[in-house]
PDB file of C-alpha atoms in Angstrom:
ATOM      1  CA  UNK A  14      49.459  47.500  -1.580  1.00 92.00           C
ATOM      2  CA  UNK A  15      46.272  49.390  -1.209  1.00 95.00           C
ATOM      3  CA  UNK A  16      43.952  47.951   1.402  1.00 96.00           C
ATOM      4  CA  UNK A  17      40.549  48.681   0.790  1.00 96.00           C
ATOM      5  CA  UNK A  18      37.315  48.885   3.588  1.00 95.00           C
ATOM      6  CA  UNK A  19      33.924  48.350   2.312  1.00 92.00           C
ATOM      7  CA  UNK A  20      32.058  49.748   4.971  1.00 92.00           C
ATOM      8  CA  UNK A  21      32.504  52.622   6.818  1.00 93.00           C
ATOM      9  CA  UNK A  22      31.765  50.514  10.129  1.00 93.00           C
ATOM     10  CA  UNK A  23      34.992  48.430   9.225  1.00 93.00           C
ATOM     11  CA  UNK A  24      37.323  51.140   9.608  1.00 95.00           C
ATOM     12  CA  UNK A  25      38.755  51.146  12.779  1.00 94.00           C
ATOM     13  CA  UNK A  26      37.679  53.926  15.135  1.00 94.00           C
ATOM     14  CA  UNK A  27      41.688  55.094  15.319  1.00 95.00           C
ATOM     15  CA  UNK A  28      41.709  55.677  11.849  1.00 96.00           C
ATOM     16  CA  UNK A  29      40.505  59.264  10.147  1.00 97.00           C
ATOM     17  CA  UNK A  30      38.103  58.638   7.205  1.00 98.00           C
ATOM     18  CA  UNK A  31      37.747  61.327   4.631  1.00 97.00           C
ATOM     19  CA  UNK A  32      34.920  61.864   2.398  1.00 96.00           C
ATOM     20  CA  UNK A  33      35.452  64.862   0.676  1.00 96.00           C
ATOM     21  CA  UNK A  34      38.241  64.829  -0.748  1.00 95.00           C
ATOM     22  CA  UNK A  35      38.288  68.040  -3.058  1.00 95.00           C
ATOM     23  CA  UNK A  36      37.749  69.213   0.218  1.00 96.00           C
ATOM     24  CA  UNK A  37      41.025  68.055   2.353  1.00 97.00           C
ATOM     25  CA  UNK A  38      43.297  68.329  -1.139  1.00 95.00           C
ATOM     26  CA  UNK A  39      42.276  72.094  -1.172  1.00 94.00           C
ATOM     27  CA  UNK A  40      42.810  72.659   2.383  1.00 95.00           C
ATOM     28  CA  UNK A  41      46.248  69.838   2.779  1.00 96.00           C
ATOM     29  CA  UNK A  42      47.449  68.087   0.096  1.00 96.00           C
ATOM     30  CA  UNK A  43      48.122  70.563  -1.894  1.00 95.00           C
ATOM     31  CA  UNK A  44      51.440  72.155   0.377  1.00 94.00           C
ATOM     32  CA  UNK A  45      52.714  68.617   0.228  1.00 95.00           C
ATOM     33  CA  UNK A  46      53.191  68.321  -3.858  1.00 94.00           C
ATOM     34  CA  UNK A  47      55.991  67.870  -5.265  1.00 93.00           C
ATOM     35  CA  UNK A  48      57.982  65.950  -8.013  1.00 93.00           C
ATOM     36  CA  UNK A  49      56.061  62.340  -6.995  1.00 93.00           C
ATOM     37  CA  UNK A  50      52.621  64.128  -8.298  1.00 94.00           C
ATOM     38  CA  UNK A  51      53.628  64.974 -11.720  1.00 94.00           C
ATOM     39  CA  UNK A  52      53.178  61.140 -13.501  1.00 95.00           C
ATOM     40  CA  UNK A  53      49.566  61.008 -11.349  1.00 95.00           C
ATOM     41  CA  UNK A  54      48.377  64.434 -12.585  1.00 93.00           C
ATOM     42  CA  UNK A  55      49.774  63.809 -16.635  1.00 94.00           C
ATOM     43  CA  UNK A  56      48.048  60.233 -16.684  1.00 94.00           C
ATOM     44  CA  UNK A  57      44.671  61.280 -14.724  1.00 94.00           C
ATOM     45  CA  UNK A  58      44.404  64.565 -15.679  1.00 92.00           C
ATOM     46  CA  UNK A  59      46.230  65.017 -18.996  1.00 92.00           C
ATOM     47  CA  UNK A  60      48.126  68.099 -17.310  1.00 91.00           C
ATOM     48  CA  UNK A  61      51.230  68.854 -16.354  1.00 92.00           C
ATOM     49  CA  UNK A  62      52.561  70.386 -13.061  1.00 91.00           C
ATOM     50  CA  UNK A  63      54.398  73.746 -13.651  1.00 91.00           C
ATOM     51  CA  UNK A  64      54.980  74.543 -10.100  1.00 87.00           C
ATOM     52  CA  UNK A  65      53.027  73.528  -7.036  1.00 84.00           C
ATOM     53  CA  UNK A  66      50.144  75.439  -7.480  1.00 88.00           C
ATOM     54  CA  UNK A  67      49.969  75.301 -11.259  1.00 89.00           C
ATOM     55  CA  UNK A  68      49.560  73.464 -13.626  1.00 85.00           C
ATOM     56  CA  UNK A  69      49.401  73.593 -17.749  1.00 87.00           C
ATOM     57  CA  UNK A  70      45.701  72.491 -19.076  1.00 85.00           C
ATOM     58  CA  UNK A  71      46.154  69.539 -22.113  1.00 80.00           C
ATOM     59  CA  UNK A  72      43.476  72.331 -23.664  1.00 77.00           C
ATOM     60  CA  UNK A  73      45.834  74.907 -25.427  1.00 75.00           C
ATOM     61  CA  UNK A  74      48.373  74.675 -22.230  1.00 71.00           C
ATOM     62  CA  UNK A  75      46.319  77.049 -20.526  1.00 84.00           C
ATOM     63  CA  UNK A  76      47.664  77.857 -17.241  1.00 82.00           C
ATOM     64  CA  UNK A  77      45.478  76.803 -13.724  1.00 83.00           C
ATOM     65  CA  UNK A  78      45.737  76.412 -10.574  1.00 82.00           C
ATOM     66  CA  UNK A  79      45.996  73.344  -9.372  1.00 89.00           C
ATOM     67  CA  UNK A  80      42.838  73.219  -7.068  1.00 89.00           C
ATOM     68  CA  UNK A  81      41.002  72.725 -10.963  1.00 89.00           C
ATOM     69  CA  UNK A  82      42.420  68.781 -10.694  1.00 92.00           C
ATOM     70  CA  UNK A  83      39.445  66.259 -11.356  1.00 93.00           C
ATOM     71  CA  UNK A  84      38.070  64.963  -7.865  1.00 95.00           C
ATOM     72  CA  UNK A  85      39.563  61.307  -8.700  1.00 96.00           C
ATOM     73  CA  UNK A  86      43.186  63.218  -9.582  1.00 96.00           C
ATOM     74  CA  UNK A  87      42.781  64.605  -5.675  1.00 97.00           C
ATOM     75  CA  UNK A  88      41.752  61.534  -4.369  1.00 97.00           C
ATOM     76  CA  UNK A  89      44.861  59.596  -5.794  1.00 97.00           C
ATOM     77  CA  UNK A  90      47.410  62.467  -4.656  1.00 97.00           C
ATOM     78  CA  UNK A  91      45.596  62.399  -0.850  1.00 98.00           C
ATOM     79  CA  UNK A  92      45.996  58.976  -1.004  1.00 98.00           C
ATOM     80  CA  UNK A  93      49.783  59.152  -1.729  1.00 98.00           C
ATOM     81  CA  UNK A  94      50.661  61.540   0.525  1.00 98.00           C
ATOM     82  CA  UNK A  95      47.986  60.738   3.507  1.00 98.00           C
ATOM     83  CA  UNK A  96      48.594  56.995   3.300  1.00 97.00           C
ATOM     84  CA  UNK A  97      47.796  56.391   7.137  1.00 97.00           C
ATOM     85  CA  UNK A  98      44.246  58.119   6.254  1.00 98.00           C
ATOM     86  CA  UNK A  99      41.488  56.194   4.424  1.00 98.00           C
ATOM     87  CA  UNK A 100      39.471  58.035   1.811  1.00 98.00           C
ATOM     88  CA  UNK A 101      36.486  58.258  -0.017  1.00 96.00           C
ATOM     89  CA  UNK A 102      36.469  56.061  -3.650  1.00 95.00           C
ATOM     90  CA  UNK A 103      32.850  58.106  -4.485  1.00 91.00           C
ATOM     91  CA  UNK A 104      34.590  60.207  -7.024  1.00 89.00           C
ATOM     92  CA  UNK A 105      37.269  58.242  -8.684  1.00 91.00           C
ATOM     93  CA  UNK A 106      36.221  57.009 -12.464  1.00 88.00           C
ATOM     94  CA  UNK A 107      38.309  53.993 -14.134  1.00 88.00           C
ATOM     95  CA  UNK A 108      41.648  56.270 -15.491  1.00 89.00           C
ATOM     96  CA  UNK A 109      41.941  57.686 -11.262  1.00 94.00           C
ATOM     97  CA  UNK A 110      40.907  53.849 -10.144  1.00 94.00           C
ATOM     98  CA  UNK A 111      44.282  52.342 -12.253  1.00 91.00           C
ATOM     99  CA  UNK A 112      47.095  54.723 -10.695  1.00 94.00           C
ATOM    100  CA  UNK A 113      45.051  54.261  -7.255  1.00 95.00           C
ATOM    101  CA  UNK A 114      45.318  50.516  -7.056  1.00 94.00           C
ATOM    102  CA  UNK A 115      48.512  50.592  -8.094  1.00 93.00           C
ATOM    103  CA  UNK A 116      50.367  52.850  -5.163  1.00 95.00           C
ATOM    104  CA  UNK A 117      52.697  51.417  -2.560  1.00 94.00           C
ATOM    105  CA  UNK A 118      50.191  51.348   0.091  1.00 96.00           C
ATOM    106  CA  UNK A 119      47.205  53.808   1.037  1.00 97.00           C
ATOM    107  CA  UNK A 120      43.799  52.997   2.290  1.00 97.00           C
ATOM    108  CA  UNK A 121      39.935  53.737   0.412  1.00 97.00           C
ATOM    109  CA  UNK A 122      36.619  52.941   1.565  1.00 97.00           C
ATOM    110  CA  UNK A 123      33.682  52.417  -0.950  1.00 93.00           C
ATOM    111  CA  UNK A 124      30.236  50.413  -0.676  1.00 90.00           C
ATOM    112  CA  UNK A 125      30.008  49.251  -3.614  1.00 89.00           C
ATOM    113  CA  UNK A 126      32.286  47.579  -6.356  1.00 89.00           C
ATOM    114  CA  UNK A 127      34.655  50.078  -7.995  1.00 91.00           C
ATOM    115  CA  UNK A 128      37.167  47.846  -9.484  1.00 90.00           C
ATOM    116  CA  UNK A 129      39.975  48.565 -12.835  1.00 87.00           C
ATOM    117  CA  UNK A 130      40.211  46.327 -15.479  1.00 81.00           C
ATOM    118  CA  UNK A 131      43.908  45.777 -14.757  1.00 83.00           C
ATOM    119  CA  UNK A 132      44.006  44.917 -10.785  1.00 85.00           C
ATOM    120  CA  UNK A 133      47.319  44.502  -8.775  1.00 88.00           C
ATOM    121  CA  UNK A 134      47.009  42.456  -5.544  1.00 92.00           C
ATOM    122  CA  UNK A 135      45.045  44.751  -3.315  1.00 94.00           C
ATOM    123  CA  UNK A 136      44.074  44.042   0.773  1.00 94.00           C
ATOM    124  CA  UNK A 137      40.258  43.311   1.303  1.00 94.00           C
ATOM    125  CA  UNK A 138      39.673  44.407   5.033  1.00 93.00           C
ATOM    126  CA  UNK A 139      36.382  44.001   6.973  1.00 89.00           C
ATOM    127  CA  UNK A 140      35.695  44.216  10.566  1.00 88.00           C
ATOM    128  CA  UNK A 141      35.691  40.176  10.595  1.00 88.00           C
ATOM    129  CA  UNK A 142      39.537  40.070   8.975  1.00 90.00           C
ATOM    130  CA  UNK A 143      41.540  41.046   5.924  1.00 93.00           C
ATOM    131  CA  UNK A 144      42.750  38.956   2.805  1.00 93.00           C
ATOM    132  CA  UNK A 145      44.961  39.852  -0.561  1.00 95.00           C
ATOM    133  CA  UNK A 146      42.929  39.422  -3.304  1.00 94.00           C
ATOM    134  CA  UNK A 147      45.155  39.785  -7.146  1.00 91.00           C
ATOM    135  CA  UNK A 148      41.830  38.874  -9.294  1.00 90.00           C
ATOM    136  CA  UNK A 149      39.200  41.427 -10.406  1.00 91.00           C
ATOM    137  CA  UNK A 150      36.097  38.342 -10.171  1.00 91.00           C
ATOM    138  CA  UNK A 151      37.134  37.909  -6.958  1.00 91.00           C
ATOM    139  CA  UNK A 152      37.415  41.447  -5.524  1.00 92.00           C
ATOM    140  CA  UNK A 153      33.717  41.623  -7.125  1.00 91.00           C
ATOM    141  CA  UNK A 154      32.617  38.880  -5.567  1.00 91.00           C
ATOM    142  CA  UNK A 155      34.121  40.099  -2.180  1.00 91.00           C
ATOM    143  CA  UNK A 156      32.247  43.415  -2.353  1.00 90.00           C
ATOM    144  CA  UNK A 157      28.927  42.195  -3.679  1.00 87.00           C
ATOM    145  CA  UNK A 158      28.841  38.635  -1.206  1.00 76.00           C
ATOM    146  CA  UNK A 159      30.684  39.132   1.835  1.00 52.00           C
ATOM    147  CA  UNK A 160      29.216  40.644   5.143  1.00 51.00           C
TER     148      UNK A 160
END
């Protein structure tokens, strides 16, 4: 279940926050890919991996490397593989938001309401506590009330 932190200030200080995450994919994630990215990067991205550092373009299956992923493809696949890291939700739109919220575990911050349609039970954590919260109302409510 993803647990999510809407402030920075509620992350706690043992924990590594990353904002930029076209940034650390280029520079980590991208040595860690393998078979578990393929599903993420065809539903997000429309592409398919060829090998780790390619992949085929739904455009005329134009061959690229893979650093030309969509910022909210990245953010997913550092979220998979850096689970014990919390990252950035900034760039994510609604197709990246889906897969996101519905990995194993894996940690985001955001301050303010990015929420799918279709929400699985996620973890709302703030410095005062944590609760699982399975409705989209109520995950907007939590963002948008609670202090």
């Amino acid at each position: 279940m993803i647990r999510i932190f809407k402030e920075k200030r509620d992350i706690p200080e043992n924990m590594d926050y990353v904002e930029l995450n076209d940034l650390f994919f280029d520079q980590n994630t991208v040595s860690l890919i393998d078979k578990r990215a393929e599903k993420i990067i065809e539903t997000i991205d429309g592409a398919k991996l060829i090998s780790k550092y390619k992949i085929g373009s739904r455009f005329s299956d134009v061959v690229l490397d893979i650093d030309r992923l969509s910022s909210g493809c990245k953010t997913v696949l550092n979220v998979l593989y850096y689970p014990d890291k919390v990252f950035c939700l900034k760039e994510c739109g609604n197709n990246a938001l889906e897969i996101l919220y519905g990995l194993d575990r894996g940690q985001v911050c955001s301050e303010y309401a990015m929420i799918p349609f279709s929400l699985p039970s996620v973890i709302a954590q703030t410095k005062a506590g944590q609760r699982v919260i399975g409705d989209y109302e109520e995950l907007k409510e939590w963002w948008s009330d609670e202090k």
